[in-house]
Amino acid sequence: MDKLLEKAGTLIEALPYIQAFNKKIVVVKYGGSAMLDENLKKKVIQDIVLLKLVGMQPVIVHGGGKEISKWLEKVNIEPHFVNGLRFTDDATMEVVEMVLNKVNKELVQMIGELGMKAVGISGKDGSLLHCHKKEVEGEDIGLVGEVSEVNPDIIFDLLEKDFLPVICPVGFDKEYTSYNVNADDAACAIAKALKAEKLAFLTDVEGVYKDFNDKSSLIEKISISEIEKFIENGQMGGGMLPKLSNCVDAVKNGVNRVTIADGRVAHCLLLEMFTNKGIGTMIVGDQL
């Protein structure tokens, strides 16, 4: 009986969050270890399907970097890096697009197995992601794109017809040249265009730390002005810096809140969305 009452308590705790997010758009950037571990992958998809079933409108934007690296090795394409970033030539781009579409349809299939209708698209479909060539510190990194415009009509159409959109980050420019887009950048741009209630990044870290070497310094909630001060003071850097810049940009442009959560934790999305404690780090506007 105690276990049953505990389950009932969990459902009651979730009720205000279900009400608050009812019919709201939630963009989930899905990547990292949660895409490599089959058990974790199933749990993430279960979470997202549950969000849909309780009345939310989830949109998945996924990466596939490690899978791409594996396939490049299989077809004997030697990676070339510029400032630590993979140079994307025509042959690499062909593999990137192939692998991302493969991953995309695998996720669609997993969602379908749980009884939910999903549609997998790329940023090319419906002219969703318009890009321009991205340069890093003045260096050419090939067919890597930066999002210049988002046309969200296709996503709104899918949501209206009760489909769950699953998006891989490939776009094109005015000349219809294909570009590989960083999945974090794509998720941020799409969340802004949709005016999403929430953007959740599934990562391989617990969240944002005041001091990365001190795991007790995890920040549960932080405003965009506080993040900007941390960045300005040099307290946050490395791989987290571009992600935090995306978070600040999203909140400044209409996304109500952004969460950086540990995708290695089973059912991390449910813990984040439906519990008082939450999980990871929540980034909000200065007024919240």
Coordinates of N, CA and C in Angstrom, one line a residue, residues 79-288:
P79 N 39.2 12.1 -41.4 CA 38.8 13.4 -40.9 C 39.9 14.4 -40.9
H80 N 39.4 15.6 -41.2 CA 40.4 16.8 -41.2 C 39.8 17.8 -40.4
F81 N 40.5 18.3 -39.4 CA 40.0 19.3 -38.4 C 40.7 20.7 -38.6
V82 N 39.8 21.7 -38.4 CA 40.3 23.1 -38.4 C 39.8 23.7 -37.1
N83 N 40.8 24.2 -36.3 CA 40.5 24.7 -35.0 C 39.6 23.8 -34.1
G84 N 39.9 22.5 -34.2 CA 39.2 21.5 -33.4 C 37.8 21.1 -34.0
L85 N 37.4 21.6 -35.1 CA 36.1 21.3 -35.8 C 36.4 20.5 -37.0
R86 N 35.5 19.5 -37.3 CA 35.7 18.7 -38.5 C 35.4 19.5 -39.7
F87 N 36.3 19.5 -40.7 CA 36.1 20.1 -42.0 C 35.1 19.2 -42.8
T88 N 34.1 19.8 -43.3 CA 33.0 19.0 -44.0 C 33.2 19.3 -45.5
D89 N 33.8 18.3 -46.2 CA 33.9 18.4 -47.7 C 32.7 17.7 -48.3
D90 N 32.6 17.7 -49.6 CA 31.4 17.1 -50.3 C 31.2 15.6 -49.9
A91 N 32.3 14.8 -49.8 CA 32.2 13.4 -49.5 C 31.7 13.2 -48.1
T92 N 32.2 14.1 -47.2 CA 31.8 14.0 -45.8 C 30.3 14.4 -45.6
M93 N 29.9 15.4 -46.4 CA 28.6 15.9 -46.3 C 27.6 14.8 -46.8
E94 N 28.0 14.0 -47.7 CA 27.2 12.9 -48.2 C 26.9 11.9 -47.1
V95 N 28.0 11.6 -46.4 CA 27.9 10.6 -45.3 C 27.0 11.2 -44.2
V96 N 27.3 12.5 -43.8 CA 26.5 13.2 -42.8 C 25.1 13.1 -43.0
E97 N 24.6 13.4 -44.2 CA 23.2 13.4 -44.6 C 22.6 12.0 -44.5
M98 N 23.4 11.1 -45.0 CA 22.9 9.7 -45.0 C 22.7 9.2 -43.5
V99 N 23.7 9.5 -42.7 CA 23.7 9.0 -41.3 C 22.6 9.7 -40.5
L100 N 22.5 11.0 -40.7 CA 21.4 11.7 -39.9 C 20.0 11.3 -40.3
N101 N 19.8 11.0 -41.6 CA 18.5 10.5 -42.0 C 18.3 9.1 -41.5
K102 N 19.3 8.3 -41.4 CA 19.2 6.9 -40.8 C 18.8 7.0 -39.4
V103 N 19.5 7.8 -38.6 CA 19.2 8.0 -37.2 C 17.8 8.6 -37.0
N104 N 17.4 9.5 -37.9 CA 16.1 10.1 -37.8 C 15.0 9.1 -38.0
K105 N 15.1 8.2 -38.9 CA 14.0 7.2 -39.2 C 14.0 6.1 -38.1
E106 N 15.2 5.9 -37.5 CA 15.2 4.9 -36.3 C 14.4 5.5 -35.1
L107 N 14.5 6.8 -34.9 CA 13.8 7.4 -33.8 C 12.3 7.4 -34.1
V108 N 12.0 7.7 -35.4 CA 10.5 7.7 -35.8 C 10.0 6.3 -35.6
Q109 N 10.7 5.3 -35.9 CA 10.3 3.9 -35.7 C 10.1 3.6 -34.2
M110 N 11.0 4.0 -33.4 CA 10.8 3.8 -31.9 C 9.6 4.4 -31.4
I111 N 9.3 5.6 -31.8 CA 8.1 6.3 -31.4 C 6.9 5.6 -31.9
G112 N 6.9 5.1 -33.1 CA 5.8 4.4 -33.7 C 5.5 3.1 -32.9
E113 N 6.6 2.5 -32.4 CA 6.4 1.2 -31.7 C 5.7 1.5 -30.4
L114 N 5.7 2.7 -29.9 CA 5.0 3.1 -28.7 C 3.6 3.6 -28.9
G115 N 3.2 3.5 -30.2 CA 1.8 3.9 -30.6 C 1.6 5.3 -30.9
M116 N 2.7 6.1 -31.1 CA 2.6 7.5 -31.4 C 2.9 7.8 -32.8
K117 N 2.2 8.7 -33.5 CA 2.5 9.0 -34.8 C 3.7 10.1 -34.9
A118 N 4.7 9.8 -35.6 CA 5.9 10.7 -35.7 C 6.2 10.9 -37.2
V119 N 6.7 12.0 -37.5 CA 7.2 12.3 -38.9 C 8.6 12.8 -38.8
G120 N 9.5 12.1 -39.5 CA 10.9 12.6 -39.5 C 11.2 13.5 -40.7
I121 N 11.8 14.6 -40.5 CA 12.1 15.5 -41.5 C 13.6 16.1 -41.3
S122 N 14.1 16.7 -42.3 CA 15.4 17.4 -42.2 C 15.1 18.9 -42.3
G123 N 16.1 19.7 -42.1 CA 15.9 21.1 -42.2 C 15.6 21.6 -43.7
K124 N 15.8 20.6 -44.6 CA 15.5 20.9 -46.0 C 14.0 20.9 -46.3
D125 N 13.3 20.1 -45.6 CA 11.9 19.9 -45.8 C 11.1 21.1 -45.5
G126 N 10.3 21.5 -46.4 CA 9.4 22.7 -46.2 C 10.3 24.0 -46.0
S127 N 11.6 23.9 -46.6 CA 12.5 25.1 -46.4 C 12.6 25.5 -44.9
L128 N 12.7 24.5 -44.0 CA 12.7 24.7 -42.6 C 13.9 25.5 -42.2
L129 N 15.1 25.1 -42.6 CA 16.4 25.8 -42.1 C 17.1 26.4 -43.3
H130 N 17.1 27.7 -43.4 CA 17.9 28.4 -44.3 C 19.3 28.7 -43.7
C131 N 20.4 28.4 -44.4 CA 21.7 28.6 -43.8 C 22.6 29.5 -44.6
H132 N 23.7 29.9 -44.0 CA 24.8 30.5 -44.7 C 26.1 29.8 -44.2
K133 N 27.1 29.9 -45.0 CA 28.3 29.2 -44.6 C 28.9 29.8 -43.3
K134 N 29.3 28.9 -42.4 CA 29.8 29.3 -41.1 C 31.4 29.2 -41.2
E135 N 31.9 30.3 -40.6 CA 33.4 30.3 -40.4 C 33.7 30.4 -39.0
V136 N 34.8 29.8 -38.6 CA 35.3 29.9 -37.2 C 36.6 30.6 -37.1
E137 N 36.7 31.7 -36.5 CA 37.9 32.5 -36.4 C 38.5 32.8 -37.7
G138 N 37.6 33.1 -38.7 CA 38.1 33.4 -40.1 C 38.5 32.2 -40.9
E139 N 38.4 31.0 -40.3 CA 38.8 29.8 -41.0 C 37.6 29.1 -41.7
D140 N 37.8 28.6 -42.9 CA 36.8 27.9 -43.7 C 36.7 26.4 -43.1
I141 N 35.5 26.0 -42.7 CA 35.4 24.7 -42.2 C 34.4 23.8 -43.1
G142 N 34.3 24.3 -44.4 CA 33.6 23.5 -45.4 C 32.1 23.7 -45.3
L143 N 31.4 22.6 -45.5 CA 29.9 22.7 -45.6 C 29.2 22.6 -44.3
V144 N 29.7 23.5 -43.4 CA 29.0 23.6 -42.1 C 28.2 24.9 -42.1
G145 N 27.0 24.9 -41.8 CA 26.1 26.0 -41.9 C 25.7 26.6 -40.6
E146 N 25.4 27.9 -40.7 CA 24.8 28.7 -39.6 C 23.4 29.1 -40.0
V147 N 22.5 28.9 -39.1 CA 21.1 29.1 -39.4 C 20.8 30.6 -39.6
S148 N 20.3 31.0 -40.7 CA 20.0 32.5 -40.9 C 18.5 32.7 -40.9
E149 N 17.7 31.7 -41.1 CA 16.3 31.9 -41.1 C 15.6 30.5 -40.9
V150 N 14.5 30.6 -40.1 CA 13.7 29.3 -39.9 C 12.3 29.6 -40.4
N151 N 11.8 28.6 -41.2 CA 10.4 28.7 -41.7 C 9.7 27.6 -41.0
P152 N 9.0 27.8 -39.9 CA 8.4 26.8 -39.0 C 7.1 26.2 -39.5
D153 N 6.6 26.6 -40.7 CA 5.3 26.3 -41.1 C 5.1 24.7 -41.1
I154 N 6.1 24.0 -41.6 CA 5.9 22.5 -41.6 C 5.8 21.9 -40.2
I155 N 6.5 22.5 -39.2 CA 6.4 22.0 -37.9 C 5.0 22.3 -37.3
F156 N 4.5 23.5 -37.5 CA 3.1 23.9 -37.0 C 2.1 22.9 -37.7
D157 N 2.3 22.7 -39.0 CA 1.3 21.8 -39.7 C 1.3 20.4 -39.1
L158 N 2.5 19.9 -38.8 CA 2.6 18.5 -38.2 C 2.0 18.5 -36.8
L159 N 2.3 19.5 -36.0 CA 1.7 19.6 -34.6 C 0.2 19.7 -34.7
E160 N -0.3 20.5 -35.6 CA -1.8 20.6 -35.7 C -2.5 19.3 -36.1
K161 N -1.8 18.5 -36.8 CA -2.3 17.2 -37.2 C -1.9 16.1 -36.3
D162 N -1.4 16.5 -35.1 CA -1.1 15.6 -34.0 C 0.1 14.6 -34.3
F163 N 1.0 15.0 -35.1 CA 2.2 14.3 -35.3 C 3.3 14.8 -34.4
L164 N 4.3 13.9 -34.1 CA 5.4 14.3 -33.3 C 6.6 14.6 -34.3
P165 N 7.0 15.8 -34.5 CA 8.1 16.1 -35.5 C 9.5 15.6 -34.9
V166 N 10.3 15.0 -35.8 CA 11.6 14.6 -35.4 C 12.5 15.1 -36.5
I167 N 13.4 16.0 -36.1 CA 14.1 16.9 -37.1 C 15.6 16.6 -37.0
C168 N 16.3 16.4 -38.2 CA 17.7 16.3 -38.2 C 18.3 17.6 -38.8
P169 N 19.4 18.1 -38.3 CA 19.9 19.4 -38.6 C 20.7 19.5 -39.9
V170 N 20.0 19.4 -41.0 CA 20.6 19.7 -42.4 C 19.8 20.7 -43.0
G171 N 20.5 21.8 -43.6 CA 19.7 22.8 -44.3 C 20.4 23.2 -45.6
F172 N 19.9 24.2 -46.2 CA 20.6 24.7 -47.5 C 20.6 26.2 -47.5
D173 N 21.4 26.7 -48.4 CA 21.5 28.2 -48.6 C 20.7 28.6 -49.8
K174 N 20.8 29.9 -50.2 CA 20.1 30.4 -51.3 C 20.3 29.7 -52.6
E175 N 21.5 29.1 -52.8 CA 21.9 28.4 -54.0 C 21.6 26.9 -53.8
Y176 N 20.9 26.5 -52.7 CA 20.5 25.1 -52.5 C 21.7 24.2 -52.3
T177 N 22.8 24.8 -51.7 CA 23.9 24.0 -51.3 C 23.6 23.4 -49.9
S178 N 23.8 22.1 -49.7 CA 23.5 21.5 -48.5 C 24.5 21.8 -47.4
Y179 N 24.1 22.0 -46.2 CA 25.0 22.3 -45.1 C 24.6 21.4 -43.8
N180 N 25.7 21.0 -43.2 CA 25.5 20.3 -41.9 C 25.4 21.4 -40.8
V181 N 24.4 21.4 -39.9 CA 24.2 22.4 -38.9 C 24.4 21.8 -37.5
N182 N 25.1 22.4 -36.7 CA 25.3 21.9 -35.3 C 23.9 21.8 -34.7
A183 N 23.6 20.6 -34.1 CA 22.3 20.3 -33.6 C 21.8 21.3 -32.5
D184 N 22.8 21.7 -31.6 CA 22.4 22.7 -30.6 C 21.9 24.0 -31.2
D185 N 22.7 24.5 -32.3 CA 22.3 25.7 -33.0 C 20.9 25.5 -33.6
A186 N 20.7 24.4 -34.3 CA 19.4 24.1 -34.9 C 18.3 24.1 -33.9
A187 N 18.5 23.4 -32.8 CA 17.4 23.3 -31.8 C 17.1 24.7 -31.2
C188 N 18.1 25.5 -31.0 CA 17.9 26.9 -30.5 C 17.1 27.7 -31.5
A189 N 17.5 27.7 -32.8 CA 16.8 28.5 -33.8 C 15.4 28.0 -34.0
I190 N 15.1 26.7 -33.9 CA 13.8 26.2 -34.1 C 12.9 26.6 -32.9
A191 N 13.5 26.5 -31.7 CA 12.7 26.8 -30.5 C 12.3 28.3 -30.5
K192 N 13.2 29.2 -31.0 CA 12.9 30.6 -31.1 C 11.8 30.8 -32.1
A193 N 11.9 30.2 -33.2 CA 10.9 30.4 -34.3 C 9.5 29.9 -33.9
L194 N 9.5 28.8 -33.0 CA 8.2 28.3 -32.5 C 7.7 29.0 -31.3
K195 N 8.5 29.9 -30.7 CA 8.2 30.5 -29.4 C 7.9 29.5 -28.4
A196 N 8.8 28.5 -28.3 CA 8.5 27.3 -27.5 C 8.5 27.7 -26.0
E197 N 7.7 27.0 -25.2 CA 7.6 27.2 -23.8 C 8.9 26.8 -23.1
K198 N 9.5 25.7 -23.7 CA 10.7 25.2 -23.1 C 11.6 24.6 -24.1
L199 N 12.9 24.7 -23.9 CA 13.9 24.0 -24.7 C 14.8 23.2 -23.8
A200 N 14.9 21.9 -24.0 CA 15.7 21.1 -23.1 C 16.8 20.5 -23.9
F201 N 18.0 20.7 -23.4 CA 19.2 20.1 -24.0 C 19.6 18.8 -23.2
L202 N 19.6 17.7 -23.8 CA 20.1 16.5 -23.2 C 21.6 16.4 -23.4
T203 N 22.4 16.4 -22.4 CA 23.9 16.4 -22.5 C 24.5 15.3 -21.7
D204 N 25.9 15.3 -21.7 CA 26.6 14.3 -21.0 C 27.2 14.9 -19.7
V205 N 26.6 16.0 -19.2 CA 27.0 16.6 -17.9 C 25.7 16.8 -17.1
E206 N 25.9 17.0 -15.8 CA 24.7 17.1 -14.9 C 24.0 18.5 -15.1
G207 N 24.8 19.5 -15.6 CA 24.2 20.8 -15.8 C 25.3 21.8 -15.8
V208 N 25.1 23.0 -15.3 CA 26.1 24.1 -15.3 C 26.7 24.2 -13.9
Y209 N 28.0 24.2 -13.8 CA 28.6 24.4 -12.5 C 29.3 25.8 -12.3
K210 N 29.3 26.3 -11.1 CA 30.1 27.5 -10.9 C 31.5 27.2 -11.0
D211 N 31.9 26.0 -10.6 CA 33.3 25.5 -10.8 C 33.2 24.1 -11.2
F212 N 33.6 23.8 -12.5 CA 33.4 22.5 -13.1 C 34.1 21.4 -12.2
N213 N 35.2 21.8 -11.6 CA 36.0 20.8 -10.8 C 35.3 20.5 -9.4
D214 N 34.3 21.3 -9.1 CA 33.6 21.1 -7.8 C 32.2 20.7 -8.1
K215 N 31.9 19.4 -8.0 CA 30.6 18.9 -8.4 C 29.5 19.3 -7.5
S216 N 29.8 19.8 -6.3 CA 28.8 20.3 -5.4 C 28.3 21.7 -5.8
S217 N 29.0 22.3 -6.9 CA 28.6 23.7 -7.2 C 27.6 23.8 -8.4
L218 N 26.9 22.7 -8.6 CA 25.9 22.6 -9.7 C 24.8 23.7 -9.4
I219 N 24.5 24.5 -10.5 CA 23.5 25.5 -10.4 C 22.2 25.0 -10.8
E220 N 21.2 25.1 -10.0 CA 19.8 24.6 -10.3 C 19.1 25.6 -11.2
K221 N 19.2 26.9 -10.9 CA 18.5 27.9 -11.6 C 19.3 29.1 -11.8
I222 N 19.3 29.7 -13.0 CA 20.2 30.9 -13.2 C 19.5 31.8 -14.2
S223 N 19.7 33.1 -14.1 CA 19.1 34.0 -15.0 C 20.1 34.3 -16.2
I224 N 19.6 34.8 -17.3 CA 20.5 35.1 -18.4 C 21.5 36.2 -18.1
S225 N 21.2 37.2 -17.2 CA 22.1 38.2 -16.8 C 23.3 37.6 -16.0
E226 N 22.9 36.6 -15.1 CA 23.9 35.9 -14.3 C 24.9 35.1 -15.2
I227 N 24.3 34.5 -16.2 CA 25.2 33.7 -17.1 C 26.1 34.6 -17.9
E228 N 25.6 35.8 -18.3 CA 26.4 36.7 -19.1 C 27.6 37.2 -18.2
K229 N 27.3 37.4 -16.9 CA 28.4 37.9 -16.0 C 29.4 36.8 -15.8
F230 N 29.0 35.5 -15.7 CA 29.9 34.4 -15.6 C 30.8 34.3 -16.8
I231 N 30.2 34.4 -18.0 CA 30.9 34.3 -19.2 C 31.9 35.5 -19.3
E232 N 31.5 36.7 -19.0 CA 32.3 37.9 -19.1 C 33.5 37.8 -18.1
N233 N 33.3 37.1 -16.9 CA 34.3 37.0 -16.0 C 35.2 35.8 -16.2
G234 N 34.9 35.0 -17.3 CA 35.7 33.9 -17.6 C 35.5 32.7 -16.8
Q235 N 34.3 32.7 -16.0 CA 34.1 31.5 -15.1 C 33.5 30.3 -15.9
M236 N 33.0 30.6 -17.1 CA 32.5 29.5 -17.9 C 33.1 29.5 -19.3
G237 N 33.6 28.4 -19.7 CA 34.2 28.3 -21.0 C 34.2 26.9 -21.5
G238 N 35.1 26.6 -22.5 CA 35.2 25.3 -23.0 C 34.0 24.9 -23.9
G239 N 33.6 23.6 -23.8 CA 32.5 23.1 -24.6 C 31.1 23.7 -24.1
M240 N 31.0 24.1 -22.9 CA 29.7 24.6 -22.4 C 29.4 26.0 -22.9
L241 N 30.4 26.8 -23.3 CA 30.2 28.2 -23.7 C 29.3 28.4 -24.9
P242 N 29.4 27.7 -26.0 CA 28.5 27.9 -27.1 C 27.1 27.4 -26.7
K243 N 27.0 26.4 -25.9 CA 25.6 25.9 -25.5 C 25.0 27.0 -24.6
L244 N 25.7 27.6 -23.7 CA 25.1 28.6 -22.9 C 24.8 29.9 -23.7
S245 N 25.6 30.2 -24.7 CA 25.3 31.3 -25.6 C 23.9 31.0 -26.3
N246 N 23.7 29.8 -26.7 CA 22.5 29.4 -27.3 C 21.3 29.6 -26.4
C247 N 21.5 29.2 -25.1 CA 20.5 29.3 -24.1 C 20.1 30.7 -23.9
V248 N 21.0 31.6 -23.7 CA 20.8 33.0 -23.5 C 20.0 33.6 -24.7
D249 N 20.5 33.2 -25.9 CA 19.8 33.7 -27.1 C 18.4 33.2 -27.2
A250 N 18.1 32.0 -26.9 CA 16.8 31.4 -26.9 C 15.8 32.2 -26.0
V251 N 16.3 32.4 -24.7 CA 15.4 33.1 -23.7 C 15.2 34.5 -24.1
K252 N 16.2 35.2 -24.7 CA 16.0 36.6 -25.1 C 15.1 36.7 -26.3
N253 N 14.8 35.6 -27.0 CA 14.0 35.6 -28.2 C 12.8 34.8 -28.1
G254 N 12.2 34.8 -26.9 CA 10.8 34.2 -26.8 C 10.6 32.9 -26.2
V255 N 11.7 32.1 -26.0 CA 11.6 30.8 -25.3 C 11.5 31.1 -23.8
N256 N 10.5 30.5 -23.1 CA 10.3 30.9 -21.7 C 11.4 30.4 -20.8
R257 N 11.9 29.2 -21.0 CA 12.9 28.7 -20.2 C 13.7 27.6 -20.9
V258 N 15.0 27.4 -20.5 CA 15.8 26.4 -21.2 C 16.4 25.6 -20.0
T259 N 16.5 24.3 -20.3 CA 17.1 23.4 -19.3 C 18.3 22.6 -19.9
I260 N 19.4 22.6 -19.2 CA 20.5 21.7 -19.6 C 20.5 20.5 -18.6
A261 N 20.2 19.3 -19.1 CA 19.9 18.2 -18.2 C 20.9 17.0 -18.6
D262 N 21.1 16.2 -17.7 CA 22.0 15.0 -17.9 C 21.2 13.9 -18.6
G263 N 21.5 13.7 -19.9 CA 20.8 12.7 -20.6 C 21.2 11.3 -20.2
R264 N 22.3 11.1 -19.4 CA 22.7 9.8 -19.0 C 21.8 9.3 -17.8
V265 N 21.0 10.1 -17.3 CA 20.1 9.7 -16.2 C 18.8 9.2 -16.8
A266 N 18.4 8.0 -16.4 CA 17.2 7.4 -17.0 C 16.0 8.3 -16.6
H267 N 15.1 8.5 -17.6 CA 13.9 9.3 -17.5 C 14.2 10.7 -17.0
C268 N 15.3 11.3 -17.5 CA 15.7 12.6 -17.1 C 14.6 13.7 -17.5
L269 N 14.0 13.5 -18.6 CA 13.0 14.4 -19.0 C 11.8 14.4 -18.1
L270 N 11.4 13.3 -17.6 CA 10.2 13.2 -16.7 C 10.6 13.9 -15.4
L271 N 11.8 13.6 -14.9 CA 12.3 14.2 -13.6 C 12.3 15.7 -13.8
E272 N 12.7 16.2 -14.9 CA 12.8 17.6 -15.1 C 11.5 18.3 -15.3
M273 N 10.6 17.6 -16.0 CA 9.3 18.3 -16.4 C 8.3 18.1 -15.2
F274 N 8.3 17.0 -14.5 CA 7.2 16.7 -13.6 C 7.5 16.7 -12.1
T275 N 8.7 17.1 -11.7 CA 9.0 17.0 -10.3 C 9.4 18.4 -9.7
N276 N 9.1 18.6 -8.5 CA 9.4 19.9 -7.8 C 10.9 20.2 -7.8
K277 N 11.7 19.1 -7.7 CA 13.2 19.3 -7.6 C 13.8 19.5 -9.0
G278 N 13.2 18.8 -10.0 CA 13.8 19.0 -11.3 C 15.1 18.3 -11.4
I279 N 15.8 18.6 -12.5 CA 17.1 18.0 -12.7 C 17.9 18.9 -13.6
G280 N 19.2 19.0 -13.4 CA 20.1 19.8 -14.3 C 20.0 21.3 -13.9
T281 N 20.2 22.2 -14.9 CA 20.2 23.6 -14.7 C 19.2 24.3 -15.5
M282 N 18.3 25.1 -14.9 CA 17.3 25.8 -15.7 C 17.8 27.3 -15.9
I283 N 17.6 27.7 -17.1 CA 18.0 29.1 -17.5 C 16.7 29.9 -17.8
V284 N 16.5 31.0 -17.1 CA 15.3 31.8 -17.3 C 15.6 33.2 -17.5
G285 N 14.6 34.0 -17.9 CA 14.8 35.4 -18.1 C 15.0 36.1 -16.7
D286 N 15.4 37.3 -16.7 CA 15.7 38.0 -15.5 C 14.4 38.3 -14.7
Q287 N 13.3 38.3 -15.4 CA 12.0 38.6 -14.7 C 11.5 37.4 -13.9
L288 N 12.0 36.2 -14.1 CA 11.5 35.0 -13.5 C 12.3 34.7 -12.2

